[in-house]
XYZ file of C-alpha atoms in Angstrom:
516
model
C 0.000 0.000 0.000
C 2.833 2.423 0.912
C 6.642 2.407 0.847
C 8.803 4.423 3.221
C 11.373 6.698 1.583
C 12.822 8.406 4.655
C 12.117 9.448 8.217
C 13.296 12.440 10.266
C 13.025 12.177 14.052
C 13.542 15.098 16.434
C 13.337 15.042 20.239
C 11.227 11.878 20.134
C 11.644 9.078 22.697
C 15.421 8.638 23.142
C 16.365 10.244 19.817
C 17.508 13.890 19.616
C 17.915 14.319 15.842
C 18.095 11.511 13.300
C 17.328 11.133 9.590
C 17.242 7.718 7.903
C 16.906 7.134 4.152
C 15.210 3.786 3.485
C 14.865 4.344 -0.273
C 11.571 2.400 -0.374
C 13.396 -0.845 0.428
C 13.012 -3.496 3.100
C 15.224 -2.600 6.039
C 16.351 -3.869 9.434
C 17.467 -1.801 12.400
C 20.188 -3.320 14.548
C 22.470 -2.193 17.328
C 23.325 -2.664 21.018
C 20.684 -2.254 23.698
C 19.757 1.342 24.412
C 20.817 2.776 21.057
C 17.278 3.650 19.934
C 16.163 0.736 17.741
C 12.691 0.709 19.284
C 12.596 4.499 19.148
C 12.820 4.417 15.344
C 9.954 1.916 15.154
C 7.921 4.015 17.596
C 8.550 7.128 15.520
C 7.462 5.434 12.303
C 4.298 4.127 13.947
C 3.558 7.558 15.432
C 3.972 9.306 12.085
C 1.644 6.882 10.319
C -1.007 6.342 13.021
C -0.633 9.053 15.679
C -0.097 6.386 18.325
C 2.693 4.376 19.935
C 1.437 0.917 20.839
C 4.310 0.277 23.272
C 2.981 3.130 25.436
C -0.538 1.710 25.591
C -2.258 -1.510 26.571
C -2.172 -3.673 29.669
C 0.338 -2.992 32.406
C 1.169 0.543 31.250
C -0.391 2.326 34.249
C -0.093 6.107 33.988
C 2.245 6.054 30.970
C 0.906 8.272 28.196
C 2.123 9.508 24.835
C 2.247 13.260 25.478
C 4.169 12.933 28.747
C 6.490 10.034 27.945
C 6.856 10.400 24.169
C 9.214 13.415 24.062
C 12.945 13.116 24.676
C 13.669 13.378 28.399
C 15.182 16.852 27.870
C 11.998 18.018 26.104
C 9.418 16.466 28.415
C 7.808 19.857 29.082
C 7.965 20.943 25.458
C 6.091 18.281 23.422
C 5.845 20.590 20.408
C 9.567 20.045 19.789
C 9.030 16.290 19.563
C 8.314 15.829 15.868
C 8.445 13.050 13.309
C 8.365 13.554 9.545
C 8.126 10.608 7.183
C 8.127 10.572 3.388
C 6.246 7.688 1.790
C 5.444 6.606 -1.743
C 1.947 5.449 -2.655
C 2.480 3.229 -5.742
C -1.220 3.021 -6.593
C -1.361 6.818 -6.897
C 2.179 7.412 -8.108
C 2.673 10.088 -5.455
C 5.262 10.940 -2.805
C 3.648 12.173 0.402
C 5.124 13.906 3.452
C 3.488 13.235 6.848
C 4.442 15.266 9.918
C 3.167 14.977 13.489
C 4.138 16.551 16.808
C 3.367 15.162 20.249
C 1.673 18.420 21.231
C -0.841 18.030 18.416
C -0.751 14.504 16.931
C -3.010 15.446 14.013
C -1.122 14.640 10.810
C 0.017 17.440 8.509
C -0.106 15.805 5.069
C 1.418 17.202 1.875
C -0.176 16.941 -0.626
C -3.527 16.609 1.177
C -5.432 15.216 -1.801
C -8.635 13.272 -0.970
C -7.281 10.037 -2.462
C -4.045 10.418 -0.469
C -5.939 11.030 2.767
C -8.089 7.952 2.124
C -5.019 5.719 1.777
C -3.505 7.135 4.968
C -6.835 6.721 6.767
C -6.773 3.009 5.947
C -3.220 2.722 7.264
C -4.210 4.509 10.467
C -7.300 2.322 10.885
C -5.243 -0.898 10.622
C -1.986 -0.231 12.472
C -0.735 -3.821 12.471
C 2.558 -2.467 11.132
C 4.032 -2.801 14.626
C 4.044 -6.148 16.392
C 6.092 -6.056 19.568
C 7.855 -9.022 21.129
C 5.349 -8.786 23.970
C 2.461 -9.244 21.535
C 4.214 -12.106 19.769
C 4.889 -13.911 23.048
C 1.233 -13.556 24.061
C 0.277 -15.003 20.690
C 2.689 -17.896 21.108
C 1.496 -18.755 24.612
C -2.215 -18.410 23.826
C -4.294 -21.365 25.010
C -6.917 -22.777 22.593
C -9.704 -20.920 24.386
C -7.863 -17.592 24.101
C -6.434 -17.880 20.596
C -9.246 -15.985 18.879
C -8.768 -13.103 21.319
C -5.019 -12.985 20.736
C -5.361 -13.115 16.935
C -7.875 -10.290 17.186
C -5.525 -8.244 19.384
C -2.461 -9.002 17.261
C -4.152 -7.891 14.034
C -5.903 -4.963 15.735
C -9.319 -6.242 14.667
C -11.044 -4.072 17.244
C -14.268 -3.949 15.277
C -14.779 -7.683 15.802
C -14.705 -7.190 19.559
C -16.846 -4.067 19.370
C -19.554 -5.837 17.400
C -19.375 -8.804 19.753
C -19.788 -6.603 22.835
C -22.574 -4.663 21.129
C -24.529 -7.808 20.236
C -24.035 -9.186 23.747
C -25.291 -5.914 25.193
C -28.397 -5.988 22.991
C -29.154 -9.585 23.996
C -28.729 -8.778 27.694
C -30.961 -5.706 27.400
C -33.675 -7.777 25.722
C -33.497 -10.390 28.475
C -33.797 -7.729 31.181
C -36.991 -6.432 29.560
C -38.656 -9.845 29.857
C -38.978 -9.751 33.661
C -41.455 -6.842 33.927
C -43.415 -8.180 30.945
C -43.785 -11.601 32.576
C -45.050 -9.874 35.723
C -47.521 -7.871 33.627
C -48.870 -11.050 31.997
C -49.350 -12.689 35.398
C -51.056 -9.646 36.913
C -53.443 -9.082 34.000
C -54.259 -12.802 33.968
C -55.132 -12.753 37.674
C -57.287 -9.658 37.175
C -59.103 -11.347 34.286
C -59.743 -14.544 36.247
C -61.084 -12.479 39.129
C -63.453 -10.585 36.826
C -64.635 -13.813 35.170
C -65.057 -15.602 38.482
C -63.122 -18.673 37.335
C -59.961 -20.333 38.635
C -58.128 -21.282 35.425
C -57.736 -19.748 31.988
C -59.457 -22.308 29.755
C -61.479 -21.377 26.685
C -64.452 -23.525 27.691
C -64.724 -21.877 31.105
C -64.360 -18.349 29.712
C -67.120 -18.987 27.162
C -69.408 -20.604 29.732
C -69.056 -17.699 32.180
C -69.495 -15.090 29.432
C -72.500 -16.771 27.799
C -74.278 -17.005 31.149
C -74.233 -13.194 31.295
C -75.023 -12.713 27.604
C -78.127 -14.908 27.799
C -79.611 -12.687 30.507
C -79.287 -9.740 28.095
C -80.779 -11.602 25.157
C -77.438 -11.703 23.311
C -76.423 -14.735 21.227
C -73.978 -17.134 22.825
C -70.354 -17.032 21.742
C -69.203 -20.244 20.074
C -65.457 -19.623 20.013
C -62.844 -17.444 21.693
C -60.527 -16.008 19.061
C -57.932 -13.231 19.245
C -60.552 -10.734 18.027
C -63.541 -12.057 19.990
C -65.298 -9.492 22.173
C -67.159 -10.806 25.219
C -69.582 -7.876 25.000
C -70.227 -8.205 21.263
C -73.710 -6.844 20.486
C -74.016 -4.982 23.777
C -75.570 -1.533 23.343
C -73.252 1.394 24.019
C -74.353 3.325 27.145
C -75.710 6.849 26.747
C -72.783 9.310 27.238
C -74.794 11.553 29.573
C -75.423 8.656 31.926
C -73.206 8.981 35.028
C -70.588 6.295 35.458
C -71.649 3.603 37.897
C -69.525 1.404 40.100
C -69.762 -2.243 39.001
C -70.602 -3.476 42.490
C -69.822 -7.171 42.103
C -66.539 -6.585 40.281
C -65.501 -3.782 42.643
C -65.975 -6.001 45.693
C -64.000 -8.763 43.956
C -61.168 -6.308 43.258
C -61.150 -5.179 46.876
C -60.754 -8.806 47.960
C -57.928 -9.124 45.446
C -56.240 -6.020 46.881
C -56.349 -7.534 50.359
C -54.745 -10.678 48.978
C -51.984 -8.618 47.336
C -51.272 -6.756 50.577
C -51.289 -10.043 52.482
C -48.697 -11.321 50.013
C -46.508 -8.277 50.720
C -46.591 -8.914 54.477
C -46.736 -12.721 54.262
C -44.241 -15.275 55.528
C -42.684 -15.855 52.100
C -41.900 -12.158 51.704
C -40.521 -11.921 55.234
C -38.247 -14.920 54.692
C -37.007 -13.482 51.412
C -36.383 -10.080 53.018
C -34.316 -11.716 55.767
C -32.341 -13.801 53.270
C -31.571 -10.875 50.961
C -30.715 -8.596 53.901
C -28.145 -11.137 55.090
C -26.603 -11.269 51.604
C -26.444 -7.475 51.313
C -24.927 -7.085 54.783
C -22.288 -9.640 53.800
C -21.406 -7.495 50.792
C -21.233 -4.368 52.939
C -19.096 -6.195 55.493
C -16.385 -6.880 52.925
C -14.887 -3.504 51.893
C -13.119 -5.055 48.906
C -16.324 -6.586 47.533
C -18.333 -3.430 48.221
C -15.764 -1.303 46.418
C -15.663 -3.729 43.495
C -19.462 -3.783 43.347
C -19.533 -0.005 43.031
C -16.858 -0.083 40.321
C -18.681 -2.831 38.434
C -21.855 -0.736 38.429
C -19.897 2.357 37.357
C -18.138 0.536 34.522
C -21.396 -1.034 33.298
C -23.026 2.402 33.204
C -19.986 3.895 31.480
C -20.010 1.179 28.810
C -23.651 1.977 27.998
C -22.846 5.692 27.644
C -19.908 5.337 25.245
C -21.050 7.043 22.053
C -18.119 9.110 20.789
C -14.391 9.526 21.228
C -14.636 10.794 24.810
C -14.896 8.829 28.035
C -18.283 9.523 29.701
C -16.654 9.122 33.119
C -13.544 11.326 32.854
C -14.217 13.205 29.580
C -10.721 12.385 28.269
C -10.346 11.671 24.548
C -10.240 7.992 23.581
C -10.656 5.882 20.506
C -14.239 4.548 20.934
C -13.235 0.959 20.215
C -10.268 1.039 22.584
C -12.391 2.680 25.291
C -15.093 0.008 25.100
C -12.432 -2.699 25.139
C -10.756 -1.066 28.148
C -13.998 -0.802 30.146
C -15.104 -4.324 29.196
C -11.762 -5.688 30.419
C -12.358 -4.062 33.802
C -15.883 -5.510 33.975
C -14.547 -8.968 33.097
C -11.965 -8.613 35.869
C -14.850 -8.121 38.318
C -16.657 -11.268 37.157
C -16.952 -12.738 40.677
C -18.542 -9.556 41.992
C -20.879 -9.437 39.009
C -22.043 -12.991 39.724
C -22.787 -12.113 43.357
C -24.763 -9.079 42.279
C -26.761 -11.162 39.794
C -27.550 -13.736 42.499
C -28.876 -11.024 44.833
C -30.917 -9.441 42.046
C -32.592 -12.794 41.339
C -33.609 -13.091 44.993
C -34.966 -9.541 45.058
C -36.962 -9.915 41.814
C -40.009 -11.639 43.449
C -40.229 -8.842 46.037
C -40.203 -6.237 43.279
C -42.984 -8.115 41.458
C -45.030 -8.289 44.679
C -44.691 -4.533 45.195
C -45.749 -3.807 41.606
C -48.754 -6.094 42.053
C -49.799 -4.327 45.267
C -49.418 -0.915 43.634
C -51.592 -1.925 40.657
C -54.276 -3.376 42.950
C -54.389 -0.212 45.062
C -54.647 2.009 41.994
C -57.641 -0.017 40.819
C -59.684 0.231 44.038
C -58.767 3.878 44.628
C -60.444 4.611 41.297
C -63.762 3.456 42.760
C -63.468 5.879 45.684
C -63.825 8.918 43.425
C -67.067 7.528 41.930
C -68.837 7.371 45.285
C -71.257 10.086 46.351
C -69.878 11.696 48.368
C -66.416 10.648 47.216
C -64.078 8.890 49.605
C -60.571 10.269 50.184
C -58.088 7.389 50.344
C -54.934 9.395 50.969
C -53.260 6.654 52.991
C -53.802 4.151 50.175
C -52.498 6.614 47.579
C -49.384 7.258 49.668
C -48.775 3.536 50.107
C -49.154 2.933 46.372
C -46.487 5.588 45.778
C -44.343 3.944 48.468
C -44.601 0.588 46.659
C -43.440 2.158 43.393
C -40.486 3.929 44.999
C -39.502 0.835 46.979
C -39.524 -1.252 43.789
C -37.321 1.334 42.059
C -34.896 1.355 45.000
C -34.612 -2.455 45.044
C -34.108 -2.504 41.270
C -31.258 0.029 41.487
C -29.617 -1.978 44.339
C -26.853 0.571 44.947
C -26.116 2.187 47.339
C -26.566 -0.909 49.506
C -27.327 0.817 52.864
C -30.317 2.615 51.329
C -31.528 -0.614 49.741
C -31.323 -2.453 53.067
C -33.306 0.312 54.785
C -36.072 0.058 52.180
C -35.902 -3.738 52.140
C -36.573 -4.113 55.872
C -39.743 -2.007 55.521
C -41.204 -3.972 52.593
C -43.349 -6.381 54.709
C -44.792 -3.510 56.773
C -48.300 -2.622 55.560
C -49.678 0.352 57.559
C -52.924 -0.319 59.410
C -54.575 2.827 58.035
C -54.307 1.334 54.532
C -56.432 -1.597 55.598
C -58.861 0.778 57.302
C -59.208 2.800 54.074
C -59.936 -0.365 52.123
C -62.436 -1.574 54.728
C -64.346 1.718 54.578
C -64.390 1.575 50.775
C -65.704 -1.979 50.895
C -68.480 -0.977 53.304
C -69.516 1.971 51.149
C -69.643 -0.135 47.979
C -71.422 -3.007 49.747
C -74.080 -0.498 50.811
C -74.856 0.504 47.227
C -78.196 -0.665 45.806
C -78.053 -4.071 44.207
C -77.983 -3.741 40.404
C -80.690 -5.313 38.305
C -79.854 -8.589 36.620
C -79.393 -6.768 33.312
C -77.214 -4.022 34.823
C -75.080 -6.598 36.607
C -74.643 -8.541 33.368
C -73.668 -5.369 31.477
C -71.136 -4.463 34.159
C -69.771 -8.000 34.141
C -69.275 -8.080 30.369
C -67.777 -4.562 30.240
C -65.237 -5.258 32.987
C -64.434 -8.746 31.688
C -63.796 -7.425 28.166
C -61.543 -4.654 29.494
C -59.524 -7.176 31.513
C -59.385 -9.538 28.522
C -57.979 -6.780 26.309
C -55.388 -5.893 28.959
C -54.306 -9.535 29.177
C -54.148 -9.903 25.393
C -52.059 -6.743 25.124
C -49.671 -7.986 27.826
C -49.399 -11.353 26.064
C -48.639 -9.705 22.710
C -45.915 -7.525 24.205
C -44.378 -10.476 26.028
C -44.443 -12.674 22.924
C -42.823 -9.965 20.798
C -40.145 -9.355 23.441
C -39.520 -13.092 23.813
C -39.037 -13.503 20.060
C -36.773 -10.453 19.988
C -34.735 -11.826 22.897
C -34.408 -15.230 21.247
C -33.223 -13.685 17.978
C -30.823 -11.306 19.743
C -29.281 -14.147 21.767
C -29.067 -16.374 18.702
C -27.366 -13.662 16.641
C -24.942 -12.922 19.486
C -24.078 -16.610 19.953
C -23.666 -17.256 16.213
C -21.442 -14.192 15.788
C -19.309 -15.174 18.791
C -18.948 -18.789 17.646
C -18.228 -17.819 14.035
C -15.658 -15.157 14.917
C -13.924 -17.579 17.311
C -13.858 -20.220 14.585
C -12.471 -17.866 11.928
C -9.858 -16.320 14.218
C -8.903 -19.751 15.547
C -8.413 -20.969 11.984
C -6.087 -18.037 11.314
C -4.007 -19.160 14.295
C -3.906 -22.753 13.051
C -3.049 -21.727 9.496
C 0.034 -19.777 10.545
C 1.084 -21.968 13.482
C 3.705 -24.056 11.653
C 5.220 -21.186 9.680
C 5.267 -19.016 12.760
C 7.075 -21.659 14.824
C 9.694 -22.126 12.125
C 10.346 -18.430 11.571
C 10.336 -17.528 15.256
C 12.760 -20.344 16.028
C 15.052 -19.237 13.199
C 15.102 -15.570 14.218
C 15.819 -16.512 17.836
C 17.883 -19.613 17.011
C 20.613 -18.886 19.549
C 18.288 -19.584 22.460
C 15.042 -20.887 20.971
C 16.006 -22.919 17.932
C 13.832 -25.842 19.066
C 10.815 -23.625 19.735
C 7.360 -25.059 18.978
C 4.121 -23.044 19.168
């Protein structure tokens, strides 16, 4: 793609002033230790890519290009550290000069023709021109399970890793969305069964219960229950001016359901789960190392989601987006044990969160009846508790900070007495309403049952769509991971014999019998 004519290095790494004329030929740089062989390679890489790979990567700590790239006598004057390289681009028949300084690593290209810049962009995007001994040794020692990663790192195929992480992230996000949708399906199903007055969701029972009400209104019986079937098909639309009535039978059934939901919140199962999770969280707090790692894991996970451009969302320093994602993902992988403990705790908390959501939904339903009474009934305590359930669920979902979560967790089974008193008063007021006529009761039954049926159908559709999306996302992620591992592993196998032979020859004094 390009051939190097010459390079001029000034105040860069350990080199004060040096010009080498390569004359577009293959060359080798030799000399005793400390004479600047690596410095020439670093300078060439910097001129072509704006980076020095030996000053980046694992184990480099606080080493950075601007501070450690200049000659030691010019450490505070990075503008003096400059590299100019002249290259020939055979495909264009042009000689190009590229100059960079450590103060501003943006390349100054002459001539800056679009086709020239495109060639140099490709070189910069694939900087596998420099393979250090460290990288070669890692490649040599790679175990079968790690070979695809090392081939990817050696050839700087960052995009493969980026796509892999992106697909994994999408699959994980889809899976996380399933939990609330499953809860929604269960809640809407329970509400529907309660409205129908049956114990199991079977077509025959739904039709039998619905037709019993339809017959009393002179409506034809339903013969099948399809996706588009309406239980109140043929029912006259009420006159708009008619004031909204409380469906007495259904309202009383919902109040009983609300009591059951609150009993579930304060029941033995919830208490046992609260105790178990509290013990786990206190164990995490009791280990400063784990607690610190848990916070970092959460921070890194959030940071990875926010990476969108060439700046770190946590420190605002400039990064290559691919390198930044790889860097953060490496830190998350390092905290795998902590991540597994967090996941285990989250699984234990999930049923409590679902119970709180269920209680909140039940309270919202019965509170709606209170405003229809004459005079209306203020259920402030119930409204406050419904808000408490929502906030508690949000706190348990967030998990961190742990002390706040433990405080909320210990209060989950506590249902204030005034909530139950509000519900009891509402029940008494509704029970005291005049009994509806058989026709009115049937109309109310069909209207409420159809509304609950539509809610359940909608929840089922959303869950099915999310489940299919999750399955496809996981399948795509797994296929991509397996395929990329296979392809990269094959690259390793294809070059294994030649690599062993060449490496042994180059290092024949001490490693002539080397085998990869």
